Structure formats: structure tokens, C-alpha cells
């Protein structure tokens, strides 16, 4: 990656630019105490974009290889 930045984004938890710049929303901070695995899931998602810039099957293979329980963690976070 090139840089990591904390943003004020209200629409995205995180993003990875075409130039491999990672951004994470400040809105993730409350999850540190509530569910730190959710933050891990967002980070792994964006790290996978360093290799695959879309949400193709190959992308999801990378995500699940990093965190097999990704889907469960994301679904559980929706209820917080």
C-alpha cells in the first residue's frame, strides 16, 4: 500500500484507491471496544483490494483466505 488515512466518510467503512491508498472511516473507532473482529474484517477486505480491485470471485477468495469467518462477522456487526 502507499498510505493509510483516516477519513470522515459516512458512506464507506473503508476504501482502496487505484494507487493502493487505504482509507478507513473514523466511524470504525467505536467498534474497537464493541467488536474488534469487525474492524479486522474491514481491514482484510481493503487489503484484498491491493491484489484484486473489484469484487470478483477471485477477490472473495482472497478475503475468505485471510478471514474464513468474514461473512458471519459482517452480518453480526449489522445488528450493533
Coordinates of N, CA and C in Angstrom, one line a residue:
X1 N 0.8 -1.2 0.0 CA 0.0 0.0 0.0 C 0.9 1.2 0.0
X2 N 0.3 2.3 -0.4 CA 1.0 3.6 -0.5 C 0.9 4.4 0.9
X3 N -0.3 4.6 1.3 CA -0.6 5.3 2.5 C -1.9 4.8 3.2
X4 N -2.0 5.1 4.4 CA -3.2 4.7 5.2 C -3.7 6.1 5.7
X5 N -5.0 6.3 5.6 CA -5.6 7.6 6.0 C -6.9 7.3 6.7
X6 N -7.2 8.1 7.7 CA -8.5 8.1 8.4 C -9.3 9.2 7.8
X7 N -10.6 8.8 7.4 CA -11.4 9.8 6.7 C -12.7 10.1 7.5
X8 N -13.5 11.0 7.1 CA -14.8 11.3 7.6 C -15.9 10.7 6.9
X9 N -15.6 9.7 6.1 CA -16.6 9.1 5.2 C -17.8 8.5 6.0
X10 N -19.0 8.8 5.5 CA -20.2 8.3 6.1 C -20.8 7.2 5.3
X11 N -20.3 7.0 4.1 CA -20.9 6.1 3.1 C -20.1 4.8 3.1
X12 N -18.8 4.8 3.5 CA -17.9 3.6 3.4 C -17.2 3.4 4.6
X13 N -17.0 2.2 5.0 CA -16.1 1.9 6.2 C -14.7 2.0 5.8
X14 N -14.4 1.6 4.6 CA -13.0 1.7 4.1 C -13.0 1.7 2.6
X15 N -11.8 2.0 2.0 CA -11.7 2.0 0.6 C -10.2 1.8 0.2
X16 N -9.9 1.4 -1.0 CA -8.6 1.2 -1.5 C -8.6 1.8 -2.9
X17 N -7.8 2.8 -3.1 CA -7.7 3.5 -4.4 C -6.9 2.7 -5.4
X18 N -7.0 3.1 -6.7 CA -6.3 2.5 -7.7 C -4.8 2.6 -7.5
X19 N -4.4 3.6 -6.7 CA -2.9 3.8 -6.4 C -2.6 3.1 -5.1
X20 N -3.4 2.2 -4.6 CA -3.2 1.4 -3.4 C -3.1 2.3 -2.1
X21 N -3.9 3.4 -2.1 CA -4.0 4.2 -0.9 C -5.2 3.7 -0.1
X22 N -5.0 3.2 1.2 CA -6.1 2.7 2.0 C -6.7 3.8 2.9
X23 N -8.0 3.8 2.9 CA -8.7 4.8 3.7 C -9.7 4.1 4.6
X24 N -9.8 4.5 5.9 CA -10.7 3.9 6.8 C -11.5 5.0 7.5
X25 N -12.8 4.9 7.6 CA -13.6 5.9 8.3 C -13.4 5.9 9.8
X26 N -13.5 7.1 10.3 CA -13.4 7.3 11.8 C -14.6 6.6 12.5
X27 N -15.6 6.3 11.7 CA -16.8 5.6 12.3 C -16.5 4.2 12.8
X28 N -15.3 3.7 12.4 CA -14.9 2.3 12.9 C -14.4 2.3 14.4
X29 N -14.0 3.5 14.9 CA -13.4 3.5 16.2 C -14.3 3.0 17.3
X30 N -15.6 3.2 17.3 CA -16.4 2.6 18.4 C -16.4 1.1 18.4
X31 N -16.1 0.5 17.3 CA -16.1 -1.0 17.2 C -14.9 -1.6 17.8
X32 N -13.9 -0.8 18.1 CA -12.7 -1.3 18.8 C -13.1 -2.0 20.1
X33 N -14.0 -1.4 20.9 CA -14.4 -2.0 22.1 C -15.6 -2.9 21.9
X34 N -16.5 -2.7 21.0 CA -17.7 -3.5 20.8 C -17.4 -4.8 20.1
X35 N -16.6 -4.7 19.0 CA -16.4 -5.9 18.2 C -15.1 -5.7 17.3
X36 N -13.9 -5.9 17.9 CA -12.7 -5.6 17.1 C -12.6 -6.5 15.9
X37 N -13.2 -7.6 15.9 CA -13.1 -8.5 14.7 C -13.8 -7.9 13.5
X38 N -14.8 -7.0 13.7 CA -15.4 -6.2 12.6 C -14.4 -5.3 11.9
X39 N -13.6 -4.7 12.7 CA -12.5 -3.8 12.2 C -11.5 -4.7 11.4
X40 N -11.2 -5.8 11.9 CA -10.3 -6.7 11.2 C -10.9 -7.1 9.8
X41 N -12.2 -7.4 9.8 CA -12.8 -7.7 8.6 C -12.8 -6.6 7.5
X42 N -13.0 -5.4 8.0 CA -12.9 -4.2 7.1 C -11.5 -4.1 6.5
X43 N -10.5 -4.3 7.4 CA -9.1 -4.1 7.0 C -8.7 -5.2 6.0
X44 N -9.1 -6.5 6.3 CA -8.8 -7.6 5.4 C -9.5 -7.3 4.0
X45 N -10.7 -6.8 4.0 CA -11.5 -6.5 2.8 C -10.6 -5.5 1.9
X46 N -10.2 -4.5 2.6 CA -9.4 -3.5 1.8 C -8.0 -4.0 1.4
X47 N -7.4 -4.8 2.2 CA -6.1 -5.4 1.9 C -6.3 -6.3 0.6
X48 N -7.4 -7.0 0.6 CA -7.7 -7.9 -0.6 C -7.7 -7.0 -1.9
X49 N -8.2 -5.8 -1.8 CA -8.2 -4.9 -2.9 C -6.8 -4.5 -3.4
X50 N -5.8 -4.7 -2.6 CA -4.5 -4.4 -3.1 C -4.1 -5.4 -4.2
X51 N -4.7 -6.6 -4.2 CA -4.4 -7.7 -5.2 C -5.5 -7.7 -6.3
X52 N -6.7 -7.4 -5.9 CA -7.9 -7.5 -6.8 C -8.8 -6.3 -6.6
X53 N -8.8 -5.4 -7.6 CA -9.5 -4.1 -7.4 C -11.0 -4.2 -7.6
X54 N -11.6 -5.3 -7.7 CA -13.1 -5.4 -7.8 C -13.6 -6.5 -6.8
X55 N -14.9 -6.8 -6.9 CA -15.5 -7.7 -6.0 C -15.8 -9.1 -6.8
X56 N -14.8 -9.5 -7.5 CA -14.9 -10.7 -8.3 C -14.8 -11.9 -7.4
X57 N -15.0 -13.1 -8.0 CA -14.8 -14.4 -7.2 C -13.4 -14.5 -6.7
X58 N -12.4 -14.0 -7.5 CA -11.0 -14.0 -7.1 C -10.8 -13.2 -5.8
X59 N -11.5 -12.0 -5.8 CA -11.4 -11.1 -4.7 C -11.9 -11.8 -3.4
X60 N -13.1 -12.4 -3.5 CA -13.7 -13.0 -2.3 C -12.9 -14.2 -1.9
X61 N -12.2 -14.9 -2.8 CA -11.3 -16.0 -2.4 C -10.2 -15.5 -1.5
X62 N -9.7 -14.3 -1.9 CA -8.6 -13.7 -1.1 C -9.1 -13.3 0.3
X63 N -10.3 -12.7 0.3 CA -10.9 -12.2 1.6 C -11.1 -13.4 2.5
X64 N -11.7 -14.5 2.0 CA -12.0 -15.7 2.8 C -10.7 -16.4 3.2
X65 N -9.7 -16.3 2.4 CA -8.4 -17.0 2.8 C -7.8 -16.3 3.9
X66 N -8.0 -14.9 4.0 CA -7.5 -14.2 5.1 C -8.3 -14.3 6.4
X67 N -9.7 -14.4 6.2 CA -10.6 -14.4 7.3 C -11.8 -15.3 6.9
X68 N -11.7 -16.6 7.2 CA -12.8 -17.5 6.8 C -14.2 -17.1 7.4
X69 N -14.2 -16.5 8.5 CA -15.5 -16.1 9.1 C -15.9 -14.7 8.8
X70 N -15.4 -14.2 7.7 CA -15.7 -12.8 7.2 C -17.2 -12.5 7.2
X71 N -18.0 -13.3 6.5 CA -19.4 -13.1 6.3 C -20.2 -13.0 7.6
X72 N -19.8 -14.0 8.5 CA -20.5 -14.0 9.8 C -20.2 -12.8 10.6
X73 N -19.0 -12.3 10.6 CA -18.6 -11.1 11.4 C -19.3 -9.9 10.8
X74 N -19.4 -9.8 9.5 CA -20.1 -8.6 8.9 C -21.6 -8.6 9.2
X75 N -22.2 -9.8 9.1 CA -23.6 -9.9 9.4 C -23.9 -9.6 10.9
X76 N -23.1 -10.1 11.8 CA -23.3 -9.8 13.2 C -23.1 -8.3 13.5
X77 N -22.2 -7.6 12.8 CA -22.0 -6.2 13.0 C -23.2 -5.4 12.6
X78 N -24.0 -5.9 11.7 CA -25.1 -5.1 11.2 C -26.2 -4.9 12.3
X79 N -26.1 -5.8 13.3 CA -27.1 -5.8 14.4 C -26.6 -4.9 15.6
X80 N -25.4 -4.3 15.5 CA -24.9 -3.5 16.6 C -25.5 -2.1 16.6

